[in-house]
Short mmCIF file of C-alpha atoms and ligand atoms in Angstrom, two decimals:
data_model
loop_
_atom_site.label_atom_id
_atom_site.label_comp_id
_atom_site.label_asym_id
_atom_site.label_seq_id
_atom_site.Cartn_x
_atom_site.Cartn_y
_atom_site.Cartn_z
CA MET A 1187 14.92 -4.26 27.34
CA ASN A 1188 15.22 -5.36 24.22
CA SER A 1189 18.45 -5.08 23.27
CA ALA A 1190 18.75 -7.31 20.08
CA LEU A 1191 15.84 -5.44 18.46
CA ARG A 1192 16.97 -2.00 19.52
CA LYS A 1193 20.51 -2.56 18.30
CA PHE A 1194 18.35 -3.56 14.98
CA ILE A 1195 17.03 0.02 15.39
CA PHE A 1196 19.24 2.08 15.93
CA HIS A 1197 22.21 0.69 14.24
CA ASP A 1198 21.30 -1.86 11.11
CA LEU A 1199 18.45 0.36 10.51
CA GLN A 1200 20.69 3.34 9.96
CA MET A 1201 22.70 1.77 6.83
CA ILE A 1202 19.12 1.28 4.74
CA GLU A 1203 18.00 5.09 3.04
CA GLY A 1204 14.33 5.99 3.86
CA TYR A 1205 12.11 7.85 6.57
CA ILE A 1206 11.45 5.98 9.78
CA ASP A 1207 13.08 7.90 13.16
CA PRO A 1208 13.99 5.53 16.15
CA PRO A 1209 10.88 7.80 18.34
CA ASP A 1210 8.66 5.49 15.81
CA SER A 1211 10.52 1.94 15.34
CA LEU A 1212 9.55 2.40 19.29
CA VAL A 1213 6.21 2.34 18.88
CA PHE A 1214 6.40 -0.41 16.22
CA LEU A 1215 7.84 -2.19 17.99
CA SER A 1216 5.22 -1.38 21.14
CA LEU A 1217 2.16 -2.48 19.48
CA LEU A 1218 3.46 -5.78 17.59
CA GLN A 1219 5.15 -6.64 20.42
CA ALA A 1220 1.77 -6.42 22.17
CA GLN A 1221 0.15 -7.96 20.08
CA GLN A 1222 2.30 -11.03 19.93
CA ARG A 1223 1.86 -11.50 24.02
CA ASN A 1224 -1.65 -11.25 23.53
CA GLY A 1225 -2.38 -13.36 20.77
CA LEU A 1226 -3.73 -10.34 18.41
CA GLU A 1227 -2.58 -12.12 15.47
CA GLY A 1228 -2.81 -11.76 11.79
CA GLY A 1229 -1.06 -10.42 8.87
CA ILE A 1230 1.31 -7.16 8.85
CA ALA A 1231 1.24 -5.29 5.22
CA GLU A 1232 2.70 -1.89 4.13
CA ILE A 1233 1.92 1.01 1.53
CA GLY A 1234 5.41 2.94 0.41
CA VAL A 1235 8.20 0.61 1.20
CA PHE A 1236 10.90 3.22 -1.41
CA TYR A 1237 13.73 1.15 -0.01
CA GLY A 1238 12.53 -0.93 2.91
CA ARG A 1239 13.76 0.62 6.07
CA SER A 1240 10.33 0.02 8.09
CA TYR A 1241 9.53 -2.98 5.99
CA PHE A 1242 12.90 -4.49 7.23
CA LEU A 1243 11.66 -2.86 10.50
CA LEU A 1244 8.33 -4.99 10.32
CA ARG A 1245 10.08 -8.07 9.23
CA LYS A 1246 12.73 -8.38 12.60
CA ILE A 1247 10.33 -7.16 15.04
CA SER A 1248 8.02 -10.01 13.71
CA GLU A 1249 10.66 -12.63 13.09
CA GLY A 1250 9.54 -15.85 15.35
CA SER A 1251 5.85 -14.86 14.90
CA SER A 1252 3.67 -16.65 12.22
CA ALA A 1253 3.09 -13.42 10.90
CA ARG A 1254 4.02 -12.14 6.95
CA VAL A 1255 4.63 -8.89 5.98
CA LEU A 1256 2.99 -7.62 2.98
CA GLY A 1257 5.18 -4.63 0.96
CA ILE A 1258 3.44 -2.10 -1.28
CA ASP A 1259 5.33 0.25 -3.96
CA LEU A 1260 5.28 1.66 -7.32
CA PHE A 1261 8.94 0.83 -7.37
CA ASP A 1262 9.32 2.82 -10.34
CA ILE A 1263 12.33 5.37 -9.06
CA GLY A 1264 15.08 5.38 -11.65
CA ARG A 1265 13.00 3.21 -13.82
CA THR A 1266 14.30 3.03 -17.32
CA THR A 1267 12.16 2.01 -20.77
CA ASP A 1268 14.73 -0.32 -21.31
CA GLY A 1269 13.15 -1.89 -17.65
CA ALA A 1270 15.70 -2.11 -15.38
CA ALA A 1271 14.10 -1.18 -12.60
CA PRO A 1272 17.04 0.54 -9.66
CA GLN A 1273 14.66 0.34 -6.79
CA TYR A 1274 13.60 -2.94 -6.04
CA ASN A 1275 17.28 -4.07 -6.63
CA ARG A 1276 17.92 -1.45 -4.35
CA PHE A 1277 15.53 -2.96 -2.09
CA ILE A 1278 16.07 -6.78 -1.95
CA ASP A 1279 20.16 -5.90 -1.86
CA ASN A 1280 19.19 -4.40 1.12
CA GLY A 1281 17.60 -7.27 2.45
CA ARG A 1282 20.88 -9.73 1.62
CA ARG A 1283 22.44 -7.21 3.64
CA LEU A 1284 20.41 -7.03 6.57
CA GLY A 1285 20.09 -10.80 6.42
CA LEU A 1286 16.22 -10.33 6.21
CA ALA A 1287 16.11 -12.15 2.47
CA VAL A 1288 12.89 -10.59 0.94
CA GLU A 1289 9.87 -12.77 0.07
CA GLU A 1290 8.90 -11.47 -3.12
CA ASP A 1291 6.24 -13.59 -3.75
CA LEU A 1292 4.59 -11.27 -0.64
CA ILE A 1293 5.55 -7.92 -2.48
CA ILE A 1294 3.07 -6.53 -4.89
CA THR A 1295 4.96 -3.93 -7.45
CA GLY A 1296 1.83 -1.40 -8.51
CA ASP A 1297 -0.64 1.58 -7.51
CA THR A 1298 -2.65 1.29 -4.34
CA ALA A 1299 -5.31 2.24 -6.57
CA ARG A 1300 -5.51 -0.86 -8.65
CA LEU A 1301 -5.43 -2.93 -5.80
CA LYS A 1302 -8.47 -4.63 -4.24
CA ALA A 1303 -8.19 -5.77 -0.42
CA GLU A 1304 -8.32 -9.52 -0.93
CA ASP A 1305 -4.83 -8.95 -3.36
CA ILE A 1306 -3.80 -8.65 0.41
CA VAL A 1307 -5.79 -10.43 3.00
CA GLY A 1308 -5.06 -13.07 -0.29
CA LYS A 1309 -1.82 -13.03 0.66
CA VAL A 1310 -1.35 -12.33 4.48
CA GLY A 1311 -4.24 -12.09 6.00
CA ARG A 1312 -6.47 -9.89 8.08
CA THR A 1313 -3.77 -7.53 8.49
CA ARG A 1314 -3.29 -6.57 12.40
CA PHE A 1315 -0.97 -3.54 11.52
CA PHE A 1316 -0.67 -1.91 8.59
CA SER A 1317 1.37 1.35 7.40
CA ILE A 1318 0.52 3.07 5.08
CA ASP A 1319 3.56 5.81 3.97
CA GLY A 1320 2.43 5.35 -0.13
CA GLY A 1321 1.08 8.31 -1.94
CA HIS A 1322 0.95 11.60 -0.23
CA MET A 1323 -1.97 13.61 -1.73
CA LEU A 1324 -5.59 13.65 -0.52
CA HIS A 1325 -6.75 10.90 -3.25
CA HIS A 1326 -3.82 8.57 -2.50
CA VAL A 1327 -5.07 8.63 0.97
CA VAL A 1328 -8.62 7.75 1.03
CA THR A 1329 -8.03 5.48 -1.26
CA ASP A 1330 -5.11 3.55 0.39
CA ALA A 1331 -7.22 4.22 4.18
CA ALA A 1332 -10.51 1.98 2.26
CA LEU A 1333 -7.84 0.01 1.56
CA ALA A 1334 -6.28 -0.68 5.08
CA THR A 1335 -9.44 -0.83 6.70
CA ASP A 1336 -10.85 -3.39 4.51
CA THR A 1337 -8.26 -5.58 5.00
CA LEU A 1338 -8.25 -5.04 9.19
CA ALA A 1339 -8.15 -7.43 11.99
CA ASP A 1340 -11.06 -6.72 14.68
CA HIS A 1341 -8.15 -5.71 16.88
CA GLY A 1342 -5.75 -4.20 14.05
CA ILE A 1343 -3.86 -0.97 13.72
CA ILE A 1344 -3.66 1.40 11.00
CA ALA A 1345 -0.24 3.65 11.41
CA PHE A 1346 -0.54 6.95 9.15
CA ASP A 1347 2.22 8.41 7.76
CA ASP A 1348 3.45 12.37 8.09
CA THR A 1349 0.34 13.14 9.63
CA PHE A 1350 0.86 17.24 10.79
CA ASN A 1351 3.34 18.13 8.54
CA PRO A 1352 3.28 20.97 6.80
CA ALA A 1353 5.25 19.55 3.95
CA TRP A 1354 2.03 17.08 2.94
CA PRO A 1355 -0.94 18.45 4.17
CA GLU A 1356 -2.99 16.68 2.38
CA VAL A 1357 -2.59 13.59 4.79
CA THR A 1358 -3.34 15.34 7.41
CA VAL A 1359 -7.33 16.33 6.31
CA GLY A 1360 -6.73 12.50 4.55
CA VAL A 1361 -6.02 11.19 8.32
CA SER A 1362 -8.90 14.13 9.63
CA ASP A 1363 -11.85 13.31 7.18
CA PHE A 1364 -11.08 9.26 7.40
CA LEU A 1365 -11.43 9.98 11.17
CA ARG A 1366 -14.58 11.75 11.05
CA GLN A 1367 -16.06 10.05 8.20
CA LYS A 1368 -15.76 6.87 10.40
CA GLU A 1369 -18.46 8.42 12.92
CA GLY A 1370 -16.34 7.23 16.05
CA ALA A 1371 -15.81 3.61 14.96
CA PHE A 1372 -12.45 4.12 14.85
CA SER A 1373 -10.58 6.05 16.86
CA ALA A 1374 -5.97 7.63 17.38
CA PHE A 1375 -5.14 6.67 20.40
CA CYS A 1376 -1.10 7.85 19.88
CA MET A 1377 1.04 10.84 17.87
CA THR A 1378 4.23 11.63 17.30
CA LYS A 1379 5.81 14.01 15.34
CA TYR A 1380 5.92 12.69 12.10
CA LYS A 1381 2.80 9.29 12.89
CA THR A 1382 -0.71 9.54 13.98
CA TYR A 1383 -1.63 5.80 14.68
CA VAL A 1384 -5.84 4.45 15.16
CA CYS A 1385 -7.99 1.24 15.66
CA ARG A 1386 -11.33 0.44 15.60
CA THR A 1387 -12.64 2.39 18.88
CA GLY A 1388 -13.12 -0.50 20.36
CA PHE A 1389 -9.76 -1.48 20.83
CA HIS A 1390 -8.59 1.91 22.10
CA ALA A 1391 -8.57 1.45 25.64
CA PHE A 1392 -6.52 -1.39 24.96
CA TYR A 1393 -3.39 0.30 23.05
CA GLU A 1394 -3.56 3.24 25.29
CA LYS A 1395 -2.45 1.48 28.19
CA VAL A 1396 0.62 -0.94 25.87
CA ILE A 1397 1.26 2.59 24.53
CA ALA A 1398 1.58 4.35 28.04
CA GLU A 1399 3.21 1.19 29.51
CA ALA A 1400 5.46 0.63 26.96
CA LYS A 1401 9.43 0.10 28.35
CA ASP A 1402 10.21 1.11 25.06
CA LEU A 1403 8.84 5.22 24.95
CA LEU A 1404 9.94 5.70 28.71
CA ALA A 1405 11.87 7.69 27.20
CA PHE A 1406 9.49 10.19 26.25
CA ASP A 1407 7.54 12.46 27.26
CA HIS A 1408 3.81 11.10 27.71
CA VAL A 1409 1.70 14.33 26.36
CA LYS A 1410 -2.33 13.75 26.69
CA THR A 1411 -3.94 15.36 23.75
CA GLU A 1412 -7.48 15.31 22.03
CA PHE A 1413 -8.12 14.18 18.53
CA LEU A 1414 -11.62 14.05 16.91
CA GLY A 1415 -12.88 12.53 20.25
CA SER A 1416 -10.64 10.91 20.85
CA ASN A 1417 -7.64 10.95 24.11
CA VAL A 1418 -3.94 10.20 22.10
CA ALA A 1419 -0.92 10.06 23.86
CA ARG A 1420 1.00 12.51 21.93
CA LEU A 1421 4.97 11.48 22.28
CA HIS A 1422 7.54 14.36 22.57
CA ASN A 1423 10.69 13.67 21.48
CA PRO A 1424 12.59 17.39 22.91
CA MET A 1425 14.95 18.82 20.46
CA SER A 1426 17.71 18.39 22.46
CA ARG A 1427 17.65 14.99 22.54
CA ARG A 1428 16.83 14.87 19.08
CA MET A 1429 20.10 16.79 18.30
CA VAL A 1430 22.56 15.14 21.07
CA TYR A 1431 21.36 11.56 18.84
CA GLU A 1432 21.95 13.27 14.89
CA LEU A 1433 25.45 14.44 15.88
CA MET A 1434 25.81 10.65 17.63
CA VAL A 1435 24.93 9.25 14.22
CA ARG A 1436 26.53 11.62 11.93
CA SER A 1437 30.55 10.88 13.93
CA GLY A 1438 29.39 6.85 13.41
CA MET A 1439 28.53 6.57 16.96
CA SER A 1440 25.61 5.05 15.97
CA ALA A 1441 25.84 2.05 17.47
CA PHE A 1442 26.00 3.70 20.42
CA SER A 1443 22.63 6.21 19.87
CA GLU A 1444 20.30 3.75 21.70
CA ARG A 1445 20.90 5.04 24.90
CA VAL A 1446 19.46 8.35 24.54
CA TYR A 1447 16.59 7.14 23.96
CA ARG A 1448 16.52 5.07 27.26
C1 SAM B 678 8.26 7.75 1.66
S1 SAM B 678 8.33 6.45 0.79
C2 SAM B 678 8.24 5.31 1.86
C3 SAM B 678 9.45 5.75 2.81
C4 SAM B 678 9.77 4.13 3.26
N1 SAM B 678 8.32 3.58 4.89
C5 SAM B 678 10.44 4.39 4.65
O1 SAM B 678 10.47 3.93 6.03
O2 SAM B 678 11.55 4.68 4.60
C6 SAM B 678 6.81 6.55 -0.45
C7 SAM B 678 6.68 5.24 -1.32
O3 SAM B 678 5.07 5.26 -1.62
C8 SAM B 678 5.86 5.14 -3.12
N2 SAM B 678 4.26 5.49 -3.55
C9 SAM B 678 3.49 7.04 -3.83
N3 SAM B 678 2.26 6.55 -4.58
C10 SAM B 678 2.47 5.19 -4.58
C11 SAM B 678 1.05 4.95 -4.90
N4 SAM B 678 -0.35 5.21 -5.47
N5 SAM B 678 0.65 3.46 -4.70
C12 SAM B 678 2.10 2.60 -4.31
N6 SAM B 678 3.23 3.04 -3.30
C13 SAM B 678 3.20 4.12 -3.65
C14 SAM B 678 6.69 5.71 -3.61
O4 SAM B 678 7.24 4.83 -4.69
C15 SAM B 678 7.76 5.52 -2.45
O5 SAM B 678 8.27 4.50 -2.58
#
């Protein structure tokens, strides 16, 4: 068991406003650690930092490895004409609170539509893990998937957020279009309630095995699902567990909530 990292996920990270939930945090952990164990090197990038919840998770997991973590966001929430940048400042403060000072030279403020792969590769090298959680309309997903693909190492993974979420139907269209247009070069290997994980098809069997054998994912039912020509492990997290977890967090027992996911 990764006890220190699990404590970070279930306790420390809960102080940060944001969206990544424990199941996906455990998938990030399992995939990044498997890459590290197997010498699959590369940078890590995220589109859609918000206040840093998943950014700090990526930083924490990759501590001690050579990987650098790059974050991209508009950072325009609450921005005023006098130049105040509350979203960015809160993100920086969150880093201090967690003891993970933001590496500001690896943070890009701006619209991904204006970025080129070289802007990312030039800072962190080719990427082994790319989290896409920025704009949720079709044109954003198209832009961001192309950007991620152009930075990706052969063994790189793209994690698409909010797939199959009825609140964001165009994300689902974007990911499906991406896989279909790649004509088998990329395939999905894992899905959770919120995210879909894809890689180049040559690495599908490797990542499929990583997910199947990951100790931190034993709490989930691994449901074999087919999606656009590939086998996907759909990690099912029963409603009963989600309810117990939420109750524990709301009653101030987040330090113990980790046990629900063993
Ligand atoms: C759902 S939030 C990300 C949540 C975050 N990953 C977390 O774990 O809490 C989406 C973020 O994407 C950013 N965003 C939206 N459109 C963008 C664009 N075109 N380029 C860069 N960032 C964008 C927003 O500013 C917002 O902070």
